[in-house]
XYZ file of N, CA and C in Angstrom:
432
model
N -40.430 9.428 3.374
C -39.623 10.423 2.736
C -40.461 11.696 2.583
N -40.036 12.812 3.167
C -40.833 14.029 3.052
C -40.802 14.578 1.631
N -41.940 15.079 1.212
C -42.064 15.629 -0.128
C -41.851 17.133 -0.059
N -40.938 17.664 -0.867
C -40.687 19.095 -0.864
C -41.673 19.808 -1.778
N -41.717 21.124 -1.651
C -42.595 21.930 -2.494
C -42.259 21.713 -3.966
N -43.252 21.494 -4.783
C -43.065 21.344 -6.217
C -42.593 19.969 -6.653
N -42.356 19.060 -5.713
C -41.931 17.712 -6.083
C -43.113 16.945 -6.667
N -42.813 16.050 -7.589
C -43.865 15.229 -8.181
C -44.425 14.268 -7.146
N -45.719 13.992 -7.199
C -46.270 12.981 -6.288
C -45.718 11.598 -6.641
N -45.789 10.673 -5.689
C -45.225 9.342 -5.884
C -45.840 8.614 -7.070
N -47.138 8.769 -7.316
C -47.763 8.067 -8.430
C -47.197 8.557 -9.768
N -46.870 9.852 -9.854
C -46.297 10.388 -11.097
C -44.873 9.865 -11.288
N -44.121 9.781 -10.192
C -42.775 9.212 -10.282
C -42.832 7.742 -10.680
N -43.845 7.042 -10.210
C -43.997 5.626 -10.567
C -44.237 5.486 -12.072
N -45.072 6.327 -12.633
C -45.347 6.276 -14.073
C -44.088 6.596 -14.874
N -43.359 7.626 -14.461
C -42.125 7.983 -15.165
C -41.096 6.859 -15.037
N -41.051 6.209 -13.879
C -40.136 5.082 -13.681
C -40.444 3.964 -14.670
N -41.705 3.629 -14.821
C -42.101 2.585 -15.765
C -41.759 2.993 -17.190
N -41.972 4.248 -17.535
C -41.639 4.733 -18.881
C -40.136 4.684 -19.145
N -39.333 5.079 -18.151
C -37.877 5.010 -18.317
C -37.454 3.565 -18.598
N -37.992 2.638 -17.816
C -37.638 1.225 -18.007
C -38.088 0.729 -19.378
N -39.291 1.097 -19.779
C -39.839 0.606 -21.053
C -39.123 1.190 -22.259
N -38.584 2.387 -22.137
C -37.908 3.027 -23.267
C -36.430 2.646 -23.322
N -35.757 2.704 -22.191
C -34.302 2.519 -22.165
C -33.895 1.049 -22.111
N -34.600 0.241 -21.323
C -34.213 -1.158 -21.130
C -34.088 -1.963 -22.407
N -35.130 -2.010 -23.253
C -35.022 -2.802 -24.489
C -33.947 -2.285 -25.447
N -33.717 -0.986 -25.444
C -32.693 -0.427 -26.329
C -31.306 -0.911 -25.912
N -31.025 -0.882 -24.615
C -29.728 -1.358 -24.129
C -29.611 -2.873 -24.336
N -30.674 -3.610 -24.045
C -30.663 -5.057 -24.246
C -30.424 -5.437 -25.700
N -31.034 -4.702 -26.620
C -30.839 -4.968 -28.046
C -29.411 -4.665 -28.467
N -28.862 -3.554 -27.978
C -27.473 -3.218 -28.300
C -26.530 -4.302 -27.787
N -26.801 -4.813 -26.589
C -25.973 -5.895 -26.048
C -26.122 -7.174 -26.862
N -27.326 -7.436 -27.340
C -27.558 -8.628 -28.164
C -26.745 -8.528 -29.454
N -26.733 -7.353 -30.088
C -25.929 -7.166 -31.300
C -24.448 -7.329 -30.979
N -24.016 -6.780 -29.844
C -22.619 -6.906 -29.443
C -22.250 -8.369 -29.203
N -23.084 -9.090 -28.456
C -22.786 -10.493 -28.145
C -22.813 -11.385 -29.376
N -23.550 -10.985 -30.408
C -23.584 -11.801 -31.624
C -22.250 -11.760 -32.358
N -21.439 -10.754 -32.064
C -20.126 -10.652 -32.701
C -18.987 -11.170 -31.853
N -19.270 -11.561 -30.629
C -18.222 -12.064 -29.738
C -17.900 -13.505 -30.092
N -16.634 -13.781 -30.387
C -16.278 -15.177 -30.671
C -16.356 -16.007 -29.386
N -16.656 -17.255 -29.521
C -16.709 -18.120 -28.362
C -18.082 -18.700 -28.114
N -19.057 -18.274 -28.877
C -20.356 -18.906 -28.829
C -21.205 -18.638 -27.604
N -21.239 -17.402 -27.129
C -22.143 -17.091 -26.021
C -23.594 -17.233 -26.442
N -23.893 -16.809 -27.655
C -25.255 -16.940 -28.170
C -25.366 -18.197 -29.025
N -26.506 -18.872 -28.986
C -26.698 -20.021 -29.877
C -26.606 -19.593 -31.346
N -26.150 -20.509 -32.196
C -25.913 -20.199 -33.611
C -27.148 -19.659 -34.325
N -28.316 -20.207 -34.024
C -29.538 -19.724 -34.667
C -29.830 -18.265 -34.334
N -29.576 -17.876 -33.113
C -29.784 -16.482 -32.697
C -28.754 -15.585 -33.367
N -27.496 -16.035 -33.416
C -26.438 -15.250 -34.051
C -26.774 -15.005 -35.515
N -27.218 -16.044 -36.232
C -27.574 -15.893 -37.647
C -28.741 -14.929 -37.806
N -29.711 -15.013 -36.915
C -30.874 -14.115 -36.980
C -30.470 -12.674 -36.724
N -29.631 -12.453 -35.719
C -29.206 -11.087 -35.374
C -28.332 -10.510 -36.472
N -27.361 -11.285 -36.948
C -26.462 -10.783 -37.989
C -27.170 -10.594 -39.318
N -28.219 -11.368 -39.571
C -28.915 -11.280 -40.846
C -30.016 -10.234 -40.891
N -30.272 -9.550 -39.800
C -31.372 -8.583 -39.795
C -30.838 -7.149 -39.774
N -31.546 -6.245 -40.422
C -31.155 -4.836 -40.357
C -31.273 -4.326 -38.917
N -30.496 -3.329 -38.593
C -30.476 -2.797 -37.224
C -31.856 -2.304 -36.803
N -32.567 -1.632 -37.685
C -33.883 -1.092 -37.324
C -34.860 -2.223 -36.983
N -34.767 -3.335 -37.719
C -35.609 -4.489 -37.401
C -35.192 -5.090 -36.066
N -33.891 -5.140 -35.813
C -33.394 -5.646 -34.537
C -33.876 -4.813 -33.367
N -33.881 -3.493 -33.532
C -34.375 -2.611 -32.469
C -35.872 -2.826 -32.269
N -36.621 -2.924 -33.373
C -38.057 -3.189 -33.267
C -38.313 -4.507 -32.542
N -37.588 -5.540 -32.940
C -37.740 -6.845 -32.302
C -37.331 -6.791 -30.828
N -36.320 -5.990 -30.528
C -35.900 -5.813 -29.140
C -37.007 -5.223 -28.282
N -37.764 -4.282 -28.858
C -38.890 -3.707 -28.107
C -40.059 -4.685 -28.012
N -40.251 -5.498 -29.040
C -41.339 -6.482 -28.984
C -41.030 -7.544 -27.935
N -39.826 -8.105 -27.986
C -39.456 -9.167 -27.056
C -39.122 -8.609 -25.671
N -38.386 -7.507 -25.632
C -37.938 -6.963 -24.357
C -38.876 -5.957 -23.722
N -39.875 -5.504 -24.459
C -40.764 -4.472 -23.925
C -41.556 -4.932 -22.713
N -42.099 -6.128 -22.792
C -42.883 -6.642 -21.659
C -41.966 -6.879 -20.467
N -40.781 -7.411 -20.719
C -39.826 -7.618 -19.635
C -39.432 -6.290 -18.994
N -39.232 -5.271 -19.814
C -38.872 -3.954 -19.279
C -40.029 -3.348 -18.486
N -41.253 -3.559 -18.955
C -42.410 -3.079 -18.185
C -42.485 -3.763 -16.825
N -42.233 -5.064 -16.796
C -42.231 -5.793 -15.520
C -41.162 -5.213 -14.599
N -39.991 -4.991 -15.138
C -38.898 -4.411 -14.359
C -39.287 -3.019 -13.856
N -39.869 -2.209 -14.708
C -40.302 -0.869 -14.308
C -41.366 -0.901 -13.229
N -42.302 -1.836 -13.332
C -43.348 -1.967 -12.316
C -42.731 -2.393 -10.981
N -41.767 -3.313 -11.020
C -41.091 -3.725 -9.780
C -40.363 -2.536 -9.158
N -39.634 -1.765 -9.973
C -38.928 -0.583 -9.470
C -39.914 0.410 -8.864
N -40.980 0.689 -9.600
C -41.955 1.676 -9.138
C -42.651 1.226 -7.861
N -43.056 -0.033 -7.814
C -43.761 -0.548 -6.632
C -42.853 -0.542 -5.408
N -41.628 -1.010 -5.584
C -40.704 -1.034 -4.447
C -40.383 0.383 -3.990
N -40.114 1.249 -4.948
C -39.792 2.634 -4.605
C -40.955 3.361 -3.973
N -42.158 3.106 -4.456
C -43.344 3.756 -3.916
C -43.617 3.273 -2.493
N -43.439 1.981 -2.276
C -43.752 1.438 -0.950
C -42.683 1.767 0.092
N -41.422 1.822 -0.322
C -40.362 2.037 0.659
C -39.758 3.435 0.607
N -39.980 4.153 -0.470
C -39.404 5.488 -0.606
C -37.950 5.491 -1.042
N -37.406 4.332 -1.328
C -36.019 4.238 -1.793
C -35.917 3.079 -2.784
N -34.785 3.010 -3.465
C -34.611 1.969 -4.475
C -33.183 1.427 -4.423
N -32.927 0.419 -3.559
C -31.569 -0.132 -3.491
C -31.224 -0.942 -4.739
N -29.931 -1.140 -4.951
C -29.462 -1.843 -6.147
C -29.955 -3.285 -6.202
N -30.225 -3.890 -5.048
C -30.678 -5.285 -5.064
C -32.001 -5.446 -5.802
N -32.772 -4.376 -5.913
C -34.049 -4.449 -6.625
C -33.811 -4.718 -8.108
N -32.741 -4.147 -8.662
C -32.412 -4.406 -10.067
C -32.119 -5.891 -10.275
N -31.396 -6.488 -9.350
C -31.125 -7.927 -9.451
C -32.389 -8.747 -9.249
N -33.209 -8.366 -8.267
C -34.443 -9.105 -8.006
C -35.382 -9.073 -9.205
N -35.354 -8.005 -9.968
C -36.217 -7.899 -11.141
C -35.606 -8.588 -12.361
N -34.288 -8.452 -12.546
C -33.655 -8.911 -13.786
C -33.349 -10.407 -13.823
N -32.910 -10.978 -12.715
C -32.464 -12.379 -12.739
C -33.603 -13.353 -13.080
N -34.780 -13.248 -12.451
C -35.858 -14.163 -12.863
C -36.259 -13.986 -14.328
N -36.291 -12.738 -14.796
C -36.623 -12.498 -16.205
C -35.563 -13.103 -17.120
N -34.294 -12.993 -16.728
C -33.213 -13.560 -17.531
C -33.321 -15.080 -17.604
N -33.655 -15.713 -16.500
C -33.779 -17.173 -16.499
C -34.963 -17.646 -17.344
N -36.079 -16.938 -17.254
C -37.248 -17.282 -18.081
C -36.919 -17.088 -19.559
N -36.315 -15.943 -19.888
C -35.922 -15.640 -21.261
C -34.961 -16.708 -21.774
N -33.996 -17.077 -20.949
C -33.014 -18.094 -21.337
C -33.697 -19.419 -21.628
N -34.597 -19.820 -20.783
C -35.294 -21.094 -20.966
C -36.108 -21.092 -22.264
N -36.774 -19.980 -22.560
C -37.627 -19.904 -23.747
C -36.806 -19.818 -25.031
N -35.786 -18.962 -25.068
C -35.098 -18.670 -26.322
C -33.779 -19.425 -26.518
N -33.054 -19.695 -25.449
C -31.722 -20.264 -25.614
C -31.625 -21.715 -25.196
N -32.575 -22.239 -24.465
C -32.386 -23.542 -23.840
C -31.472 -23.333 -22.640
N -31.245 -24.354 -21.905
C -30.459 -24.173 -20.684
C -28.979 -24.465 -20.918
N -28.379 -23.744 -21.869
C -26.947 -23.887 -22.120
C -26.193 -22.864 -21.292
N -24.927 -23.136 -21.020
C -24.116 -22.205 -20.239
C -23.969 -20.872 -20.959
N -23.690 -20.927 -22.257
C -23.585 -19.690 -23.031
C -24.883 -18.912 -23.032
N -25.997 -19.643 -23.098
C -27.298 -18.984 -23.061
C -27.555 -18.306 -21.734
N -27.187 -18.960 -20.644
C -27.383 -18.371 -19.315
C -26.528 -17.124 -19.160
N -25.262 -17.203 -19.567
C -24.359 -16.051 -19.443
C -24.869 -14.883 -20.282
N -25.200 -15.132 -21.544
C -25.653 -14.048 -22.410
C -26.991 -13.498 -21.942
N -27.875 -14.361 -21.466
C -29.166 -13.898 -20.970
C -28.997 -13.011 -19.740
N -28.088 -13.387 -18.863
C -27.821 -12.543 -17.687
C -27.266 -11.190 -18.119
N -26.362 -11.202 -19.085
C -25.777 -9.938 -19.552
C -26.851 -9.034 -20.142
N -27.720 -9.593 -21.014
C -28.691 -8.726 -21.689
C -29.874 -8.361 -20.806
N -29.916 -8.873 -19.577
C -30.974 -8.470 -18.647
C -30.445 -7.675 -17.458
N -29.344 -8.106 -16.882
C -28.833 -7.443 -15.681
C -28.212 -6.086 -16.015
N -27.460 -5.990 -17.096
C -26.845 -4.705 -17.461
C -27.914 -3.636 -17.719
N -28.947 -3.904 -18.543
C -29.990 -2.882 -18.707
C -30.735 -2.575 -17.399
N -30.940 -3.590 -16.566
C -31.644 -3.346 -15.298
C -30.851 -2.386 -14.420
N -29.534 -2.567 -14.354
C -28.723 -1.644 -13.555
C -28.644 -0.261 -14.193
N -28.620 -0.188 -15.516
C -28.625 1.118 -16.185
C -29.935 1.857 -15.904
N -31.037 1.145 -16.007
C -32.344 1.753 -15.710
C -32.428 2.133 -14.230
N -31.938 1.264 -13.360
C -31.913 1.566 -11.921
C -31.162 2.867 -11.661
N -30.000 3.014 -12.290
C -29.195 4.224 -12.114
C -29.944 5.460 -12.629
N -30.560 5.361 -13.792
C -31.329 6.487 -14.340
C -32.515 6.844 -13.448
N -33.212 5.826 -12.949
C -34.365 6.064 -12.086
C -33.925 6.715 -10.779
N -32.828 6.235 -10.200
C -32.311 6.851 -8.968
C -31.975 8.320 -9.216
N -31.315 8.597 -10.327
C -30.974 9.984 -10.658
C -32.229 10.828 -10.856
N -33.221 10.271 -11.532
C -34.484 10.973 -11.749
C -35.179 11.262 -10.424
N -35.240 10.266 -9.531
C -35.915 10.458 -8.253
C -35.233 11.535 -7.422
N -33.886 11.566 -7.446
C -33.171 12.606 -6.711
C -33.505 13.979 -7.271
N -33.594 14.074 -8.579
C -33.920 15.348 -9.237
C -35.383 15.718 -8.965
N -36.274 14.725 -8.955
C -37.689 14.998 -8.752
C -37.988 15.462 -7.335
N -37.151 15.064 -6.380
C -37.364 15.478 -5.007
C -36.760 16.829 -4.707
N -35.886 17.296 -5.550
C -35.207 18.580 -5.303
C -36.133 19.756 -5.538
C-alpha cells in the first residue's frame, strides 16, 4: 500500500490500533454485559447476573477494563499485526481474534453452558466488529 505525503507510518498506526481496541472494546463489552444481565431467559449464569446487577455502574466499567482489557489488547495486537503485514484489515480478522477469546472467557467464567457460549460470543464478537470498523475508518483517514 503506497504511503501518501503526511500519512502516519505503519508502526504509528499499529499503536493507535491497539489503543483504539484497548479503550473501546472493554467499554462496549461491559455495556453488553449490563444489557444481557437484564435479558430474561438466562443467557448469563445467575451468579454473574447477581454480580452485575448488584454493582454500581462505575465499578462494572472498572471491572470490564480489568477483565476485558487484556482481551482487547490481544485483539488490538492481532488487528495491528495483520494490518501491518498485509496492508489491509478484512472483517474475518475480527472473528479470528474474537471467537477464541470468547471461548476461553466462556470456559473460565461461565462454564460450557449454551447460554454462556451465546452471551460470551455476543460480548466479544460485537465489540471486535465495532473496533474493526473504527480501525478501518481510522486507517482510511490516516492514509488520506
